[in-house]
JSON list of C-alpha atoms in Angstrom, two decimals:
[
{"chain": "U", "resi": 23, "resn": "MET", "atom": "CA", "xyz": [0.00, 0.00, 0.00]},
{"chain": "U", "resi": 24, "resn": "ASP", "atom": "CA", "xyz": [1.43, 3.33, -0.95]},
{"chain": "U", "resi": 25, "resn": "GLY", "atom": "CA", "xyz": [2.56, 5.31, 2.06]},
{"chain": "U", "resi": 26, "resn": "VAL", "atom": "CA", "xyz": [2.62, 2.24, 4.30]},
{"chain": "U", "resi": 27, "resn": "PRO", "atom": "CA", "xyz": [6.02, 0.53, 4.45]},
{"chain": "U", "resi": 28, "resn": "ILE", "atom": "CA", "xyz": [4.96, -3.10, 4.11]},
{"chain": "U", "resi": 29, "resn": "GLY", "atom": "CA", "xyz": [7.11, -5.67, 2.39]},
{"chain": "U", "resi": 30, "resn": "ARG", "atom": "CA", "xyz": [5.25, -8.73, 1.19]},
{"chain": "U", "resi": 31, "resn": "LYS", "atom": "CA", "xyz": [6.32, -11.17, -1.47]},
{"chain": "U", "resi": 32, "resn": "VAL", "atom": "CA", "xyz": [3.75, -12.79, -3.71]},
{"chain": "U", "resi": 33, "resn": "ASN", "atom": "CA", "xyz": [4.62, -15.68, -6.01]},
{"chain": "U", "resi": 34, "resn": "LEU", "atom": "CA", "xyz": [2.73, -14.74, -9.18]},
{"chain": "U", "resi": 35, "resn": "ASN", "atom": "CA", "xyz": [3.36, -18.18, -10.65]},
{"chain": "U", "resi": 36, "resn": "SER", "atom": "CA", "xyz": [1.01, -19.64, -8.03]},
{"chain": "U", "resi": 37, "resn": "PHE", "atom": "CA", "xyz": [-1.89, -17.75, -9.63]},
{"chain": "U", "resi": 38, "resn": "ASP", "atom": "CA", "xyz": [-3.42, -18.13, -13.05]},
{"chain": "U", "resi": 39, "resn": "SER", "atom": "CA", "xyz": [-5.67, -15.07, -13.19]},
{"chain": "U", "resi": 40, "resn": "TYR", "atom": "CA", "xyz": [-6.08, -11.51, -12.02]},
{"chain": "U", "resi": 41, "resn": "GLU", "atom": "CA", "xyz": [-9.09, -12.52, -9.93]},
{"chain": "U", "resi": 42, "resn": "LYS", "atom": "CA", "xyz": [-7.06, -15.01, -7.88]},
{"chain": "U", "resi": 43, "resn": "LEU", "atom": "CA", "xyz": [-4.31, -12.42, -7.38]},
{"chain": "U", "resi": 44, "resn": "SER", "atom": "CA", "xyz": [-6.89, -9.87, -6.24]},
{"chain": "U", "resi": 45, "resn": "PHE", "atom": "CA", "xyz": [-8.33, -12.35, -3.75]},
{"chain": "U", "resi": 46, "resn": "SER", "atom": "CA", "xyz": [-4.87, -13.03, -2.32]},
{"chain": "U", "resi": 47, "resn": "VAL", "atom": "CA", "xyz": [-4.06, -9.31, -1.98]},
{"chain": "U", "resi": 48, "resn": "ASP", "atom": "CA", "xyz": [-7.40, -8.83, -0.25]},
{"chain": "U", "resi": 49, "resn": "GLU", "atom": "CA", "xyz": [-6.50, -11.56, 2.25]},
{"chain": "U", "resi": 50, "resn": "LEU", "atom": "CA", "xyz": [-3.08, -9.98, 2.90]},
{"chain": "U", "resi": 51, "resn": "PHE", "atom": "CA", "xyz": [-4.35, -6.46, 3.59]},
{"chain": "U", "resi": 52, "resn": "ARG", "atom": "CA", "xyz": [-7.91, -6.83, 4.86]},
{"chain": "U", "resi": 53, "resn": "GLY", "atom": "CA", "xyz": [-6.88, -6.91, 8.52]},
{"chain": "U", "resi": 54, "resn": "LEU", "atom": "CA", "xyz": [-4.48, -3.99, 8.14]},
{"chain": "U", "resi": 55, "resn": "LEU", "atom": "CA", "xyz": [-7.16, -1.79, 6.62]},
{"chain": "U", "resi": 56, "resn": "ALA", "atom": "CA", "xyz": [-9.67, -2.74, 9.30]},
{"chain": "U", "resi": 57, "resn": "ALA", "atom": "CA", "xyz": [-7.15, -1.87, 12.02]},
{"chain": "U", "resi": 58, "resn": "GLN", "atom": "CA", "xyz": [-6.40, 1.50, 10.40]},
{"chain": "U", "resi": 59, "resn": "ARG", "atom": "CA", "xyz": [-10.10, 2.38, 10.19]},
{"chain": "U", "resi": 60, "resn": "ASP", "atom": "CA", "xyz": [-10.99, 1.29, 13.71]},
{"chain": "U", "resi": 61, "resn": "SER", "atom": "CA", "xyz": [-8.16, 1.15, 16.22]},
{"chain": "U", "resi": 62, "resn": "SER", "atom": "CA", "xyz": [-10.43, -0.56, 18.74]},
{"chain": "U", "resi": 63, "resn": "ALA", "atom": "CA", "xyz": [-10.69, -3.42, 16.22]},
{"chain": "U", "resi": 64, "resn": "GLY", "atom": "CA", "xyz": [-12.90, -6.27, 17.36]},
{"chain": "U", "resi": 65, "resn": "LYS", "atom": "CA", "xyz": [-15.04, -5.88, 14.26]},
{"chain": "U", "resi": 66, "resn": "GLU", "atom": "CA", "xyz": [-14.73, -8.34, 11.44]},
{"chain": "U", "resi": 67, "resn": "ALA", "atom": "CA", "xyz": [-12.61, -7.06, 8.55]},
{"chain": "U", "resi": 68, "resn": "LYS", "atom": "CA", "xyz": [-14.54, -6.29, 5.37]},
{"chain": "U", "resi": 69, "resn": "GLU", "atom": "CA", "xyz": [-13.57, -7.57, 1.96]},
{"chain": "U", "resi": 70, "resn": "ILE", "atom": "CA", "xyz": [-11.60, -5.10, -0.18]},
{"chain": "U", "resi": 71, "resn": "ARG", "atom": "CA", "xyz": [-13.75, -4.68, -3.29]},
{"chain": "U", "resi": 72, "resn": "GLY", "atom": "CA", "xyz": [-12.92, -3.22, -6.68]},
{"chain": "U", "resi": 73, "resn": "LEU", "atom": "CA", "xyz": [-9.16, -3.87, -6.67]},
{"chain": "U", "resi": 74, "resn": "LEU", "atom": "CA", "xyz": [-9.13, -4.69, -10.38]},
{"chain": "U", "resi": 75, "resn": "ASP", "atom": "CA", "xyz": [-11.61, -2.21, -11.81]},
{"chain": "U", "resi": 76, "resn": "GLY", "atom": "CA", "xyz": [-11.09, 0.86, -9.64]},
{"chain": "U", "resi": 77, "resn": "SER", "atom": "CA", "xyz": [-14.68, 0.78, -8.38]},
{"chain": "U", "resi": 78, "resn": "GLY", "atom": "CA", "xyz": [-13.66, 0.42, -4.74]},
{"chain": "U", "resi": 79, "resn": "GLU", "atom": "CA", "xyz": [-11.62, 2.48, -2.31]},
{"chain": "U", "resi": 80, "resn": "TYR", "atom": "CA", "xyz": [-8.37, 0.81, -3.43]},
{"chain": "U", "resi": 81, "resn": "THR", "atom": "CA", "xyz": [-6.99, -0.34, -6.80]},
{"chain": "U", "resi": 82, "resn": "LEU", "atom": "CA", "xyz": [-4.12, -2.65, -7.74]},
{"chain": "U", "resi": 83, "resn": "VAL", "atom": "CA", "xyz": [-1.35, -1.02, -9.76]},
{"chain": "U", "resi": 84, "resn": "TYR", "atom": "CA", "xyz": [1.95, -2.50, -10.86]},
{"chain": "U", "resi": 85, "resn": "GLU", "atom": "CA", "xyz": [5.35, -1.17, -11.77]},
{"chain": "U", "resi": 86, "resn": "ASP", "atom": "CA", "xyz": [6.79, -2.89, -14.83]},
{"chain": "U", "resi": 87, "resn": "ASN", "atom": "CA", "xyz": [10.44, -3.65, -15.51]},
{"chain": "U", "resi": 88, "resn": "GLU", "atom": "CA", "xyz": [10.81, -0.24, -17.22]},
{"chain": "U", "resi": 89, "resn": "GLY", "atom": "CA", "xyz": [9.55, 1.64, -14.16]},
{"chain": "U", "resi": 90, "resn": "ASP", "atom": "CA", "xyz": [6.13, 2.55, -15.61]},
{"chain": "U", "resi": 91, "resn": "ARG", "atom": "CA", "xyz": [3.03, 2.26, -13.43]},
{"chain": "U", "resi": 92, "resn": "MET", "atom": "CA", "xyz": [0.11, 0.46, -15.01]},
{"chain": "U", "resi": 93, "resn": "LEU", "atom": "CA", "xyz": [-3.32, -0.70, -13.88]},
{"chain": "U", "resi": 94, "resn": "VAL", "atom": "CA", "xyz": [-3.42, -4.40, -13.05]},
{"chain": "U", "resi": 95, "resn": "GLY", "atom": "CA", "xyz": [-5.57, -6.08, -15.66]},
{"chain": "U", "resi": 96, "resn": "ASP", "atom": "CA", "xyz": [-4.63, -3.84, -18.60]},
{"chain": "U", "resi": 97, "resn": "VAL", "atom": "CA", "xyz": [-2.58, -6.53, -20.35]},
{"chain": "U", "resi": 98, "resn": "PRO", "atom": "CA", "xyz": [-3.02, -10.30, -20.75]},
{"chain": "U", "resi": 99, "resn": "TRP", "atom": "CA", "xyz": [-2.08, -12.31, -17.64]},
{"chain": "U", "resi": 100, "resn": "HIS", "atom": "CA", "xyz": [1.05, -13.95, -19.10]},
{"chain": "U", "resi": 101, "resn": "MET", "atom": "CA", "xyz": [2.42, -10.57, -20.21]},
{"chain": "U", "resi": 102, "resn": "PHE", "atom": "CA", "xyz": [1.73, -9.10, -16.77]},
{"chain": "U", "resi": 103, "resn": "VAL", "atom": "CA", "xyz": [3.57, -11.95, -15.00]},
{"chain": "U", "resi": 104, "resn": "SER", "atom": "CA", "xyz": [6.63, -11.56, -17.23]},
{"chain": "U", "resi": 105, "resn": "ASN", "atom": "CA", "xyz": [6.81, -7.75, -16.86]},
{"chain": "U", "resi": 106, "resn": "VAL", "atom": "CA", "xyz": [5.72, -6.94, -13.29]},
{"chain": "U", "resi": 107, "resn": "LYS", "atom": "CA", "xyz": [8.38, -5.74, -10.88]},
{"chain": "U", "resi": 108, "resn": "ARG", "atom": "CA", "xyz": [6.29, -4.44, -7.98]},
{"chain": "U", "resi": 109, "resn": "LEU", "atom": "CA", "xyz": [2.61, -4.42, -7.00]},
{"chain": "U", "resi": 110, "resn": "ARG", "atom": "CA", "xyz": [1.05, -1.46, -5.25]},
{"chain": "U", "resi": 111, "resn": "VAL", "atom": "CA", "xyz": [-2.33, -0.94, -3.65]},
{"chain": "U", "resi": 112, "resn": "LEU", "atom": "CA", "xyz": [-3.33, 2.67, -4.26]},
{"chain": "U", "resi": 113, "resn": "LYS", "atom": "CA", "xyz": [-6.32, 4.67, -3.18]},
{"chain": "U", "resi": 114, "resn": "SER", "atom": "CA", "xyz": [-8.60, 4.85, -6.20]},
{"chain": "U", "resi": 115, "resn": "SER", "atom": "CA", "xyz": [-8.85, 8.62, -5.73]},
{"chain": "U", "resi": 116, "resn": "ASP", "atom": "CA", "xyz": [-5.10, 8.85, -6.51]},
{"chain": "U", "resi": 117, "resn": "LEU", "atom": "CA", "xyz": [-5.42, 7.18, -9.92]},
{"chain": "U", "resi": 118, "resn": "SER", "atom": "CA", "xyz": [-6.55, 10.05, -12.16]},
{"chain": "U", "resi": 119, "resn": "SER", "atom": "CA", "xyz": [-3.16, 10.66, -13.80]},
{"chain": "U", "resi": 120, "resn": "LEU", "atom": "CA", "xyz": [-2.51, 6.94, -14.18]},
{"chain": "U", "resi": 121, "resn": "ASN", "atom": "CA", "xyz": [-5.89, 6.41, -15.86]},
{"chain": "U", "resi": 122, "resn": "ARG", "atom": "CA", "xyz": [-5.18, 9.19, -18.36]},
{"chain": "U", "resi": 123, "resn": "GLY", "atom": "CA", "xyz": [-1.84, 7.59, -19.20]},
{"chain": "U", "resi": 124, "resn": "ALA", "atom": "CA", "xyz": [-3.42, 4.19, -19.74]},
{"chain": "U", "resi": 125, "resn": "ALA", "atom": "CA", "xyz": [-6.12, 5.69, -21.97]},
{"chain": "U", "resi": 126, "resn": "LYS", "atom": "CA", "xyz": [-3.49, 7.41, -24.12]},
{"chain": "U", "resi": 127, "resn": "GLN", "atom": "CA", "xyz": [-1.57, 4.14, -24.48]},
{"chain": "U", "resi": 128, "resn": "ARG", "atom": "CA", "xyz": [-4.72, 2.35, -25.62]},
{"chain": "U", "resi": 129, "resn": "GLU", "atom": "CA", "xyz": [-5.34, 5.06, -28.21]},
{"chain": "U", "resi": 130, "resn": "GLY", "atom": "CA", "xyz": [-1.74, 4.87, -29.43]},
{"chain": "U", "resi": 131, "resn": "ILE", "atom": "CA", "xyz": [-0.83, 8.38, -28.28]},
{"chain": "U", "resi": 132, "resn": "SER", "atom": "CA", "xyz": [2.55, 8.89, -26.61]}
]
C-alpha cells in the first residue's frame, strides 16, 4: 500500500488469473485496513472490493520492468507476469493521472 512501508512477497506463478491475485491481496491487507479504520478493532474485517476495476476504495497497480506504473488487468495475464516488478495498492482517488496515461496508451498516443 502506498505510504505504508509493508514488504510482502507474492509468487505470481502460483496464480493463473487476475481474480485469484486480487483475492490473495485482499487476504493480505484486509486486517491492516480494518485496524487503520478502527483502532479498537474487534469488528470483522470487510472484503476489499474493486481492486481490479477501480470501483472500490483501493486499486491494484503495478510497476513494470521499465519503471512505468500500469493498472493491473490492462494486459493479458502472461504478459503481466513476465513484466511486473512491484505491486502497489493505491487509493482509487489517486489514480486520475494513471488512468489518463493508460487511456493514451490504448489510443496509441505517446
